[in-house]
Amino acid sequence: MELAFQQAVLAAERGEVPVGAVLVERATGRVLAADGNRTEERHDPTAHAEILVIRAATAQRGAPRLPDCDLYVTLEPCPMCATALSFARIRRLYFAAYDPKGGGVEHGPRIFQQATCHHRPEAYGGLDERRAAELLQEFFRQRRVSPPEAT
């Protein structure tokens, strides 16, 4: 989770919402991919940290599924990311802060609880939740005080 937090800080430094994710091979503990949000940088609404690490790991392995992998992320995945986790067959999901407004695991559509969800990773939330919440709150507080320049 520490590496996910490092990626979240790097995302904030790039002006992205500070969310970081790390995909780990369970058997070896090897990090397959680590990244933070890049939606602004890439002008891509799907460039969430979770999607980026899934794409990197599946490309590296040459396979569309990662059933032996665990994902660590600093914020509860949104519905898009939760669905991607299911499609990728991620084994376990560990996340820090809950997201009552935009989450898709414990909040909102609760993707893994839907009858149409064919794979449900084990999900563990609230890990170092306060730290993640403070990182997000500070990021948005700074944005309200000094909005970014128009491009």
XYZ file of N, CA and C in Angstrom:
453
model
N 0.838 -1.197 0.000
C 0.000 0.000 0.000
C 0.875 1.251 0.000
N 2.049 1.148 0.592
C 2.937 2.315 0.632
C 3.292 2.778 -0.778
N 3.543 1.850 -1.674
C 3.868 2.211 -3.056
C 2.668 2.872 -3.742
N 1.468 2.427 -3.421
C 0.260 3.065 -3.967
C 0.164 4.509 -3.495
N 0.483 4.750 -2.214
C 0.472 6.121 -1.701
C 1.536 6.974 -2.393
N 2.694 6.404 -2.663
C 3.733 7.146 -3.383
C 3.236 7.540 -4.770
N 2.541 6.640 -5.433
C 1.989 6.937 -6.760
C 0.899 8.014 -6.670
N 0.118 7.998 -5.606
C -0.918 9.016 -5.415
C -0.291 10.396 -5.247
N 0.789 10.492 -4.490
C 1.484 11.763 -4.298
C 2.040 12.261 -5.628
N 2.626 11.358 -6.410
C 3.148 11.746 -7.728
C 2.013 12.241 -8.633
N 0.866 11.593 -8.551
C -0.295 12.035 -9.339
C -0.687 13.457 -8.947
N -0.744 13.734 -7.652
C -1.089 15.077 -7.172
C -0.092 16.101 -7.681
N 1.175 15.743 -7.687
C 2.208 16.665 -8.179
C 2.028 16.976 -9.661
N 1.400 16.071 -10.398
C 1.109 16.292 -11.827
C -0.216 17.032 -12.018
N -0.894 17.338 -10.919
C -2.190 18.005 -11.009
C -3.349 17.051 -11.202
N -3.112 15.782 -10.945
C -4.154 14.757 -11.071
C -4.773 14.496 -9.704
N -5.995 14.005 -9.683
C -6.596 13.575 -8.430
C -5.672 12.499 -7.853
N -5.245 12.658 -6.596
C -4.230 11.776 -6.031
C -4.723 10.375 -5.684
N -4.752 9.547 -6.693
C -5.080 8.140 -6.512
C -3.936 7.344 -7.117
N -3.433 6.386 -6.352
C -2.361 5.522 -6.821
C -2.765 4.071 -6.702
N -2.210 3.251 -7.605
C -2.524 1.824 -7.607
C -1.264 1.014 -7.884
N -1.236 -0.183 -7.312
C -0.127 -1.112 -7.502
C -0.710 -2.506 -7.694
N -0.233 -3.195 -8.710
C -0.667 -4.556 -8.982
C 0.478 -5.502 -8.639
N 0.190 -6.469 -7.771
C 1.216 -7.358 -7.230
C 0.887 -8.812 -7.543
N 1.894 -9.549 -7.978
C 1.768 -10.983 -8.192
C 1.783 -11.654 -6.816
N 0.722 -12.349 -6.488
C 0.560 -12.891 -5.139
C 1.675 -13.849 -4.741
N 2.008 -14.796 -5.571
C 2.966 -15.842 -5.200
C 4.366 -15.311 -4.914
N 4.787 -14.312 -5.677
C 6.163 -13.819 -5.552
C 6.269 -12.486 -4.830
N 5.151 -11.742 -4.762
C 5.191 -10.398 -4.196
C 5.774 -9.381 -5.156
N 6.020 -9.801 -6.385
C 6.603 -8.914 -7.393
C 5.574 -7.879 -7.857
N 6.008 -6.635 -7.913
C 5.154 -5.562 -8.415
C 5.164 -5.642 -9.938
N 4.005 -5.852 -10.521
C 3.882 -5.913 -11.981
C 3.698 -4.528 -12.577
N 3.002 -3.655 -11.849
C 2.751 -2.309 -12.359
C 2.359 -1.398 -11.208
N 2.747 -0.137 -11.322
C 2.384 0.887 -10.342
C 2.183 2.189 -11.100
N 1.122 2.898 -10.778
C 0.867 4.169 -11.456
C -0.157 4.963 -10.665
N -0.329 6.200 -11.054
C -1.335 7.073 -10.477
C -2.249 7.572 -11.576
N -3.285 8.262 -11.200
C -4.215 8.814 -12.192
C -3.470 9.652 -13.229
N -3.939 9.582 -14.469
C -3.354 10.359 -15.567
C -4.443 10.852 -16.533
N -5.625 11.107 -16.007
C -6.732 11.530 -16.881
C -6.472 12.891 -17.516
N -5.920 13.819 -16.757
C -5.643 15.158 -17.293
C -4.470 15.106 -18.274
N -3.411 14.457 -17.863
C -2.207 14.362 -18.688
C -2.492 13.727 -20.047
N -3.289 12.677 -20.048
C -3.558 11.929 -21.283
C -4.850 12.359 -21.973
N -5.562 13.294 -21.355
C -6.855 13.726 -21.907
C -7.748 12.501 -22.137
N -7.777 11.634 -21.131
C -8.447 10.342 -21.248
C -9.225 10.061 -19.960
N -10.543 10.075 -20.026
C -11.335 9.851 -18.815
C -11.200 8.445 -18.247
N -10.624 7.514 -19.006
C -10.434 6.154 -18.505
C -9.042 5.942 -17.909
N -8.204 6.949 -17.881
C -6.829 6.796 -17.397
C -6.743 6.866 -15.878
N -7.602 6.094 -15.218
C -7.560 5.957 -13.770
C -6.398 5.037 -13.421
N -5.860 5.186 -12.226
C -4.702 4.403 -11.788
C -4.944 2.896 -11.942
N -6.127 2.438 -11.559
C -6.423 1.007 -11.627
C -6.384 0.491 -13.063
N -6.978 1.243 -13.972
C -7.012 0.844 -15.382
C -5.588 0.811 -15.941
N -4.797 1.813 -15.599
C -3.430 1.890 -16.110
C -2.588 0.702 -15.662
N -2.703 0.301 -14.399
C -1.887 -0.830 -13.948
C -2.387 -2.152 -14.524
N -3.696 -2.284 -14.699
C -4.216 -3.494 -15.348
C -3.698 -3.567 -16.779
N -3.761 -2.464 -17.507
C -3.264 -2.454 -18.891
C -1.785 -2.805 -18.956
N -0.998 -2.238 -18.065
C 0.447 -2.496 -18.070
C 0.740 -3.965 -17.755
N 0.072 -4.515 -16.766
C 0.341 -5.900 -16.365
C -0.131 -6.899 -17.412
N -1.293 -6.670 -17.995
C -1.773 -7.603 -19.020
C -0.901 -7.532 -20.269
N -0.426 -6.346 -20.613
C 0.482 -6.212 -21.762
C 1.796 -6.942 -21.478
N 2.299 -6.778 -20.274
C 3.549 -7.428 -19.868
C 3.428 -8.950 -19.939
N 2.294 -9.450 -19.516
C 2.084 -10.902 -19.495
C 1.540 -11.456 -20.811
N 1.000 -10.596 -21.644
C 0.404 -11.074 -22.886
C -0.854 -11.887 -22.637
N -1.604 -11.521 -21.602
C -2.830 -12.234 -21.236
C -3.846 -11.233 -20.692
N -5.135 -11.435 -20.980
C -6.154 -10.473 -20.535
C -6.622 -10.644 -19.090
N -6.155 -11.666 -18.419
C -6.609 -11.901 -17.044
C -5.433 -12.024 -16.085
N -5.686 -11.641 -14.847
C -4.646 -11.620 -13.803
C -5.162 -12.298 -12.527
N -5.538 -13.573 -12.613
C -6.184 -14.228 -11.472
C -5.280 -14.467 -10.265
N -3.990 -14.329 -10.455
C -3.044 -14.551 -9.361
C -2.495 -13.234 -8.814
N -3.218 -12.139 -9.074
C -2.724 -10.810 -8.697
C -3.660 -10.096 -7.732
N -3.053 -9.246 -6.918
C -3.786 -8.420 -5.967
C -3.551 -6.953 -6.317
N -4.589 -6.151 -6.156
C -4.507 -4.726 -6.447
C -4.600 -3.933 -5.152
N -3.685 -2.993 -4.998
C -3.689 -2.058 -3.871
C -3.958 -0.683 -4.453
N -4.943 0.021 -3.916
C -5.302 1.340 -4.441
C -5.712 2.245 -3.283
N -5.446 3.529 -3.424
C -5.664 4.462 -2.319
C -7.104 4.936 -2.172
N -7.957 4.624 -3.130
C -9.361 5.038 -3.064
C -10.239 3.917 -3.600
N -11.396 3.749 -3.004
C -12.361 2.756 -3.482
C -12.561 2.926 -4.989
N -12.402 1.868 -5.763
C -12.570 1.985 -7.218
C -13.964 2.456 -7.616
N -14.001 3.252 -8.671
C -15.263 3.709 -9.248
C -15.928 2.526 -9.963
N -17.158 2.676 -10.432
C -17.824 1.579 -11.132
C -17.040 1.085 -12.360
N -16.445 1.991 -13.128
C -15.666 1.587 -14.304
C -14.499 0.707 -13.889
N -13.766 1.135 -12.875
C -12.589 0.394 -12.426
C -12.978 -0.923 -11.769
N -14.054 -0.918 -10.993
C -14.516 -2.154 -10.361
C -14.875 -3.186 -11.429
N -15.522 -2.738 -12.484
C -15.865 -3.648 -13.579
C -14.608 -4.175 -14.255
N -13.632 -3.313 -14.460
C -12.368 -3.747 -15.065
C -11.673 -4.777 -14.177
N -11.718 -4.590 -12.858
C -11.123 -5.556 -11.934
C -11.790 -6.917 -12.075
N -13.097 -6.908 -12.217
C -13.832 -8.152 -12.399
C -13.437 -8.809 -13.725
N -13.424 -8.045 -14.799
C -13.057 -8.594 -16.115
C -11.628 -9.129 -16.126
N -10.731 -8.492 -15.398
C -9.331 -8.921 -15.336
C -9.141 -10.101 -14.374
N -10.176 -10.442 -13.646
C -10.137 -11.557 -12.694
C -9.127 -11.352 -11.569
N -9.011 -10.094 -11.131
C -8.115 -9.781 -10.018
C -8.517 -10.622 -8.803
N -7.540 -11.178 -8.105
C -7.798 -12.057 -6.961
C -8.327 -11.292 -5.758
N -7.565 -10.270 -5.321
C -7.958 -9.469 -4.167
C -7.772 -7.992 -4.440
N -8.657 -7.216 -3.841
C -8.603 -5.762 -3.910
C -8.430 -5.234 -2.497
N -7.415 -4.404 -2.316
C -7.191 -3.711 -1.054
C -7.267 -2.221 -1.345
N -8.134 -1.493 -0.656
C -8.194 -0.058 -0.892
C -8.208 0.708 0.424
N -7.769 1.952 0.338
C -7.641 2.799 1.528
C -8.969 3.492 1.829
N -9.207 4.634 1.233
C -10.400 5.432 1.550
C -11.639 4.910 0.827
N -12.754 4.974 1.525
C -14.051 4.694 0.905
C -14.467 5.929 0.118
N -15.273 5.722 -0.920
C -15.731 6.834 -1.751
C -17.255 6.808 -1.855
N -17.955 7.416 -0.873
C -19.419 7.390 -0.884
C -20.041 8.021 -2.129
N -19.385 9.001 -2.730
C -19.953 9.685 -3.903
C -19.668 8.955 -5.212
N -18.471 8.416 -5.371
C -18.096 7.853 -6.670
C -17.667 6.407 -6.663
N -17.718 5.771 -5.492
C -17.265 4.387 -5.413
C -18.202 3.416 -6.099
N -17.642 2.277 -6.475
C -18.437 1.259 -7.146
C -18.333 -0.108 -6.495
N -17.671 -0.183 -5.337
C -17.485 -1.463 -4.658
C -18.395 -1.535 -3.431
N -18.205 -0.627 -2.495
C -19.018 -0.577 -1.280
C -20.115 0.478 -1.376
N -20.034 1.319 -2.390
C -21.009 2.397 -2.587
C -21.525 2.347 -4.020
N -22.477 3.227 -4.322
C -23.003 3.300 -5.679
C -23.561 1.969 -6.139
N -23.189 1.545 -7.342
C -23.784 0.326 -7.904
C -23.285 -0.984 -7.287
N -22.254 -0.921 -6.447
C -21.733 -2.134 -5.804
C -21.558 -3.248 -6.841
N -20.685 -3.005 -7.770
C -20.481 -3.857 -8.938
C -20.340 -5.334 -8.591
N -19.571 -5.659 -7.573
C -19.308 -7.061 -7.257
C -20.528 -7.782 -6.696
N -21.543 -7.027 -6.300
C -22.757 -7.636 -5.761
C -23.842 -7.834 -6.823
N -23.584 -7.392 -8.039
C -24.574 -7.519 -9.101
C -24.625 -8.948 -9.644
N -25.796 -9.405 -9.998
C -25.963 -10.757 -10.555
C -25.164 -10.933 -11.845
N -24.968 -9.849 -12.568
C -24.242 -9.920 -13.842
C -22.726 -9.936 -13.668
N -22.252 -9.793 -12.447
C -20.811 -9.803 -12.172
C -20.357 -11.261 -12.057
N -19.542 -11.699 -12.992
C -19.128 -13.101 -13.035
C -17.898 -13.409 -12.184
N -17.140 -12.406 -11.830
C -15.981 -12.614 -10.956
C -15.995 -11.538 -9.881
N -15.899 -11.970 -8.645
C -15.918 -11.056 -7.499
C -14.612 -11.192 -6.733
N -13.709 -10.228 -6.895
C -12.485 -10.301 -6.099
C -12.813 -10.127 -4.622
N -12.019 -10.721 -3.772
C -12.144 -10.430 -2.350
C -11.784 -8.958 -2.199
N -12.558 -8.213 -1.448
C -12.316 -6.774 -1.307
C -12.168 -6.400 0.166
N -11.126 -5.625 0.438
C -10.835 -5.165 1.794
C -10.626 -3.657 1.750
N -11.511 -2.919 2.379
C -11.432 -1.464 2.359
C -11.092 -0.872 3.709
N -10.729 0.402 3.671
C -10.456 1.141 4.887
C -9.034 1.014 5.401
N -8.123 0.510 4.571
C -6.725 0.344 4.973
C -6.008 1.690 4.891
N -5.611 2.215 6.026
C -4.969 3.534 6.093
C -5.889 4.601 5.490
N -7.163 4.453 5.795
C -8.211 5.323 5.242
C -7.975 6.798 5.549
N -7.587 7.100 6.772
C -7.403 8.501 7.169
C -6.320 9.166 6.317
N -5.226 8.470 6.104
C -4.129 9.024 5.300
C -4.594 9.337 3.880
N -5.332 8.423 3.290
C -5.832 8.628 1.928
C -6.832 9.785 1.890
N -7.708 9.831 2.854
C -8.706 10.904 2.901
C -8.035 12.261 3.045
N -7.016 12.341 3.894
C -6.304 13.613 4.081
C -5.593 14.051 2.802
N -5.016 13.105 2.087
C -4.348 13.415 0.822
C -5.345 13.992 -0.190
N -6.491 13.364 -0.284
C -7.528 13.842 -1.208
C -8.087 15.199 -0.772
N -8.370 15.346 0.527
C -8.921 16.607 1.022
C -7.956 17.762 0.800
N -6.681 17.534 1.063
C -5.676 18.580 0.865
C -5.572 18.961 -0.611
N -5.616 17.987 -1.490
C -5.554 18.250 -2.930
C -6.718 19.150 -3.346
N -7.927 18.804 -2.949
C -9.091 19.592 -3.355
C -9.151 20.934 -2.636
N -8.657 21.009 -1.426
C -8.589 22.285 -0.714
C -7.676 23.246 -1.488
N -6.539 22.779 -1.928
C -5.609 23.617 -2.694
C -6.210 24.037 -4.029
N -6.985 23.166 -4.639
C -7.617 23.493 -5.922
C -8.659 24.600 -5.746
N -9.355 24.592 -4.624
C -10.376 25.630 -4.379
C -9.723 26.976 -4.102
N -8.576 26.966 -3.440
C -7.882 28.206 -3.100
C -7.246 28.817 -4.332
N -6.591 27.994 -5.133
C -5.936 28.509 -6.348
C -6.252 27.593 -7.521
N -7.347 27.911 -8.246
C -7.749 27.068 -9.369
C -6.655 27.023 -10.436
N -6.569 25.895 -11.166
C -5.539 25.782 -12.204
C -5.780 26.782 -13.328
N -4.697 27.143 -13.993
C -4.808 28.075 -15.116
C -5.530 27.423 -16.276
N -6.304 28.213 -16.988
C -6.996 27.704 -18.166
C -5.978 27.470 -19.285
N -6.221 26.404 -20.030
C -5.309 26.104 -21.149
C -5.955 26.410 -22.463
